[in-house]
Amino acid sequence: EKGTYPHFMLKEMDEQPAVLRRIIKEYTNEAGELAVPQELIAEIKQAERIYVVACGTSYHAGWVGKELLESLAHIPVEVFLASEFSYNQPLLVEKPFFIFLTQSGETADSRQALVKVNEQNYPSLTITNVKGSTLSREANHTLLLHAGPEIAVASTKAYTAQMTVMAILAESLRREKGIEKSFDMAHELGVIATVIEGILSDKEDIHEIVKKELADTRNAFYIGRHMDYYVAMEAALKLKEISYIQTESFAAGELKHGTIALIEEGTPVIALINEDNVASHTRGNIQEVKARGARTMVVAMEKNAIEGDDVVISNVEEMLSPLTTVVVTQLIAYYASLDRGLDVDKPRNLAKSVTVE
Ligand code: F6R
């Protein structure tokens, strides 16, 4: 039930700090460490490479998961759209491990890929929000998202939950492999829950920006590099699916290789800037589109932000910045849809669970 909330999407965005804390609790072992079951760790440790297979928002979470698994646990990861994987299986390593990311656990494209994986007897894990769902039953292992039912068609809390569970999986593997830690995952996730609370309590500021910058536009762009590029992909999907603004995401450095031709007077370009080593480059790209008439907005982590100009997010561990940044972009999508008088929770042509291939 949505209670006093006008929309499930708003309720589900607001639940994110609580979901994060619940996940931390569910995955903390008796020794007080973030951990996933030992059998799962043992199986993944034998793999030469992980293949992540998913659709839509879950696919976007997969890219963030890849970065976390590679940087923390030093395991190579490839990410595939389920609908592409099923009919054009890539050349696999001898010992692969498959991770299926699916909120519903019922997505037909993902299931088809899992059927193929099972035919070849490869080990698999499904990360899902729904206990007992088809993909959970048909994979060797399951990790639950513990996000509670997600009703709005636009996925919000499941996306942040998926990234959190992937972070915990990566952390668990890192520890088991004896790789030195570069930050305290449990502490950082706790900090992030608080930072998200802050973003949500200032949501009216985001509404003002949306009113000013996105009220009458038919198109928009999100740009970013590295982790911000993955968030840009998700941000663009969210904005287009509920506001019907045609939104594209680009790796900021790729703009000049063609896309910049689309920039006209007043085209909104939203840049995401979190990481130190790409901040100045993305700033440069903002200047390039500005010079061609774009209306630019920047969402940046405090240490790389221009106070007074940017939407500023408190500093968090860079690798985990998608967890905070995406919340700003969820709010942008929500208000853009709301202000257009659209059906926020049930956008046209879409179903919550896509059970056809
Ligand atoms: C977008 C959205 C979809 C789903 C996709 C996969 O907001 O919700 O893109 O992410 O249909 O669904 P699951 O995760 O249930 O497999």
mmCIF file of N, CA and C and ligand atoms in Angstrom, residues 55-58 102-104 107 153-155 237-238 241 354, ligand 1:
data_model
loop_
_atom_site.group_PDB
_atom_site.id
_atom_site.type_symbol
_atom_site.label_atom_id
_atom_site.label_comp_id
_atom_site.label_asym_id
_atom_site.label_seq_id
_atom_site.Cartn_x
_atom_site.Cartn_y
_atom_site.Cartn_z
ATOM 1 N N CYS A 55 18.466 -7.340 -17.923
ATOM 2 C CA CYS A 55 17.750 -6.434 -18.832
ATOM 3 C C CYS A 55 17.510 -5.088 -18.131
ATOM 4 N N GLY A 56 17.402 -4.059 -18.927
ATOM 5 C CA GLY A 56 16.941 -2.747 -18.448
ATOM 6 C C GLY A 56 17.753 -2.222 -17.279
ATOM 7 N N THR A 57 17.031 -1.791 -16.257
ATOM 8 C CA THR A 57 17.659 -1.225 -15.071
ATOM 9 C C THR A 57 18.614 -2.224 -14.414
ATOM 10 N N SER A 58 18.234 -3.490 -14.396
ATOM 11 C CA SER A 58 19.094 -4.503 -13.795
ATOM 12 C C SER A 58 20.410 -4.616 -14.563
ATOM 13 N N THR A 102 17.898 -9.762 -11.584
ATOM 14 C CA THR A 102 16.500 -9.555 -11.976
ATOM 15 C C THR A 102 15.639 -9.258 -10.753
ATOM 16 N N GLN A 103 15.077 -8.076 -10.738
ATOM 17 C CA GLN A 103 14.218 -7.681 -9.620
ATOM 18 C C GLN A 103 13.107 -8.687 -9.449
ATOM 19 N N SER A 104 12.376 -8.947 -10.535
ATOM 20 C CA SER A 104 11.175 -9.796 -10.467
ATOM 21 C C SER A 104 11.512 -11.278 -10.410
ATOM 22 N N THR A 107 11.669 -12.290 -15.591
ATOM 23 C CA THR A 107 11.873 -11.706 -16.915
ATOM 24 C C THR A 107 12.231 -12.791 -17.942
ATOM 25 N N VAL A 153 6.332 0.860 -11.984
ATOM 26 C CA VAL A 153 7.001 0.247 -13.132
ATOM 27 C C VAL A 153 8.468 0.692 -13.196
ATOM 28 N N ALA A 154 8.711 1.961 -12.925
ATOM 29 C CA ALA A 154 10.090 2.448 -12.938
ATOM 30 C C ALA A 154 10.822 1.931 -11.705
ATOM 31 N N SER A 155 11.854 1.161 -11.942
ATOM 32 C CA SER A 155 12.588 0.545 -10.841
ATOM 33 C C SER A 155 13.513 1.572 -10.164
ATOM 34 N N LEU A 237 17.322 6.137 -18.886
ATOM 35 C CA LEU A 237 16.189 5.198 -18.996
ATOM 36 C C LEU A 237 15.038 5.663 -18.107
ATOM 37 N N LYS A 238 15.384 6.058 -16.878
ATOM 38 C CA LYS A 238 14.344 6.471 -15.935
ATOM 39 C C LYS A 238 13.595 7.684 -16.457
ATOM 40 N N GLU A 241 11.436 6.744 -19.632
ATOM 41 C CA GLU A 241 10.302 5.828 -19.477
ATOM 42 C C GLU A 241 9.110 6.445 -18.773
ATOM 43 N N VAL A 354 8.330 -8.264 -17.514
ATOM 44 C CA VAL A 354 8.229 -8.536 -18.951
ATOM 45 C C VAL A 354 8.396 -10.034 -19.180
HETATM 46 C C1 F6R B 1 13.019 0.117 -15.753
HETATM 47 C C2 F6R B 1 12.651 -1.253 -15.444
HETATM 48 C C3 F6R B 1 12.986 -2.329 -16.428
HETATM 49 C C4 F6R B 1 13.439 -3.599 -15.687
HETATM 50 C C5 F6R B 1 13.658 -4.748 -16.674
HETATM 51 C C6 F6R B 1 14.202 -5.976 -15.989
HETATM 52 O O1 F6R B 1 12.686 0.991 -14.736
HETATM 53 O O2 F6R B 1 12.088 -1.520 -14.430
HETATM 54 O O3 F6R B 1 13.988 -1.915 -17.318
HETATM 55 O O4 F6R B 1 14.612 -3.318 -14.992
HETATM 56 O O5 F6R B 1 12.445 -5.054 -17.317
HETATM 57 O O6 F6R B 1 13.337 -6.431 -14.990
HETATM 58 P P1 F6R B 1 13.827 -7.443 -13.889
HETATM 59 O O7 F6R B 1 14.869 -6.772 -13.086
HETATM 60 O O8 F6R B 1 12.600 -7.786 -13.117
HETATM 61 O O9 F6R B 1 14.386 -8.629 -14.634
#
